[in-house]
Amino acid sequence: MSAPVASVAWLAPCPYKVTTTVSSTAAVVPFPTAFVAPPAVIGGLATYTGSDPASLRYQALTTADVTLRVEEDTTADSETVHNRETAAVLAFGLARG
């Protein structure tokens, strides 16, 4: 049995891309134009400083901004303060205006 075939005839994303610095302290990253609804957000760390592994996390997402922080791995130790990292973020959805 095969899956149904779907086709996309037209796709016009309205992306917003930013590179910003974040740390283990939350940082609000504003979008240049507000979205109609909270957008889909894809992000990751573009740098890895320090000796402990870390990941990019979001704490809040609105139509106007996303709040990001770096979450440090606690496998090696319980301390979670992390150096500043560069994060790359892509948000896409329907923009206002």
Steps between C-alpha positions, in 0.01 A plus 500: 500500500644837407447838655276750320685738271490867590619785287585857588408736223609820667699593808574856612656502845549822689824418684691700756858402566720637777834426651527620859698428814342317792617350830346304785311820588182538292509758219204642309555506122245726326371431149530800262131461409235337718338179382124436485546199730810374681731378221675169463856544630805291417829581668831368613836602636743620236795496743610276786717676759605351829553136588140397584255407221194723467180543300282792396160511675207735474304608806226709340366566153262779399401666176761771566803314645659182627682458832812284471763361735786253495443185704820332610526123531528373858657160427851604611395740778189664644610859423297649211645849444617518141709740290344722236431316175388607156154368416347480154119519492247471218137598562232461239128562484255765380629852563274792590468782255 
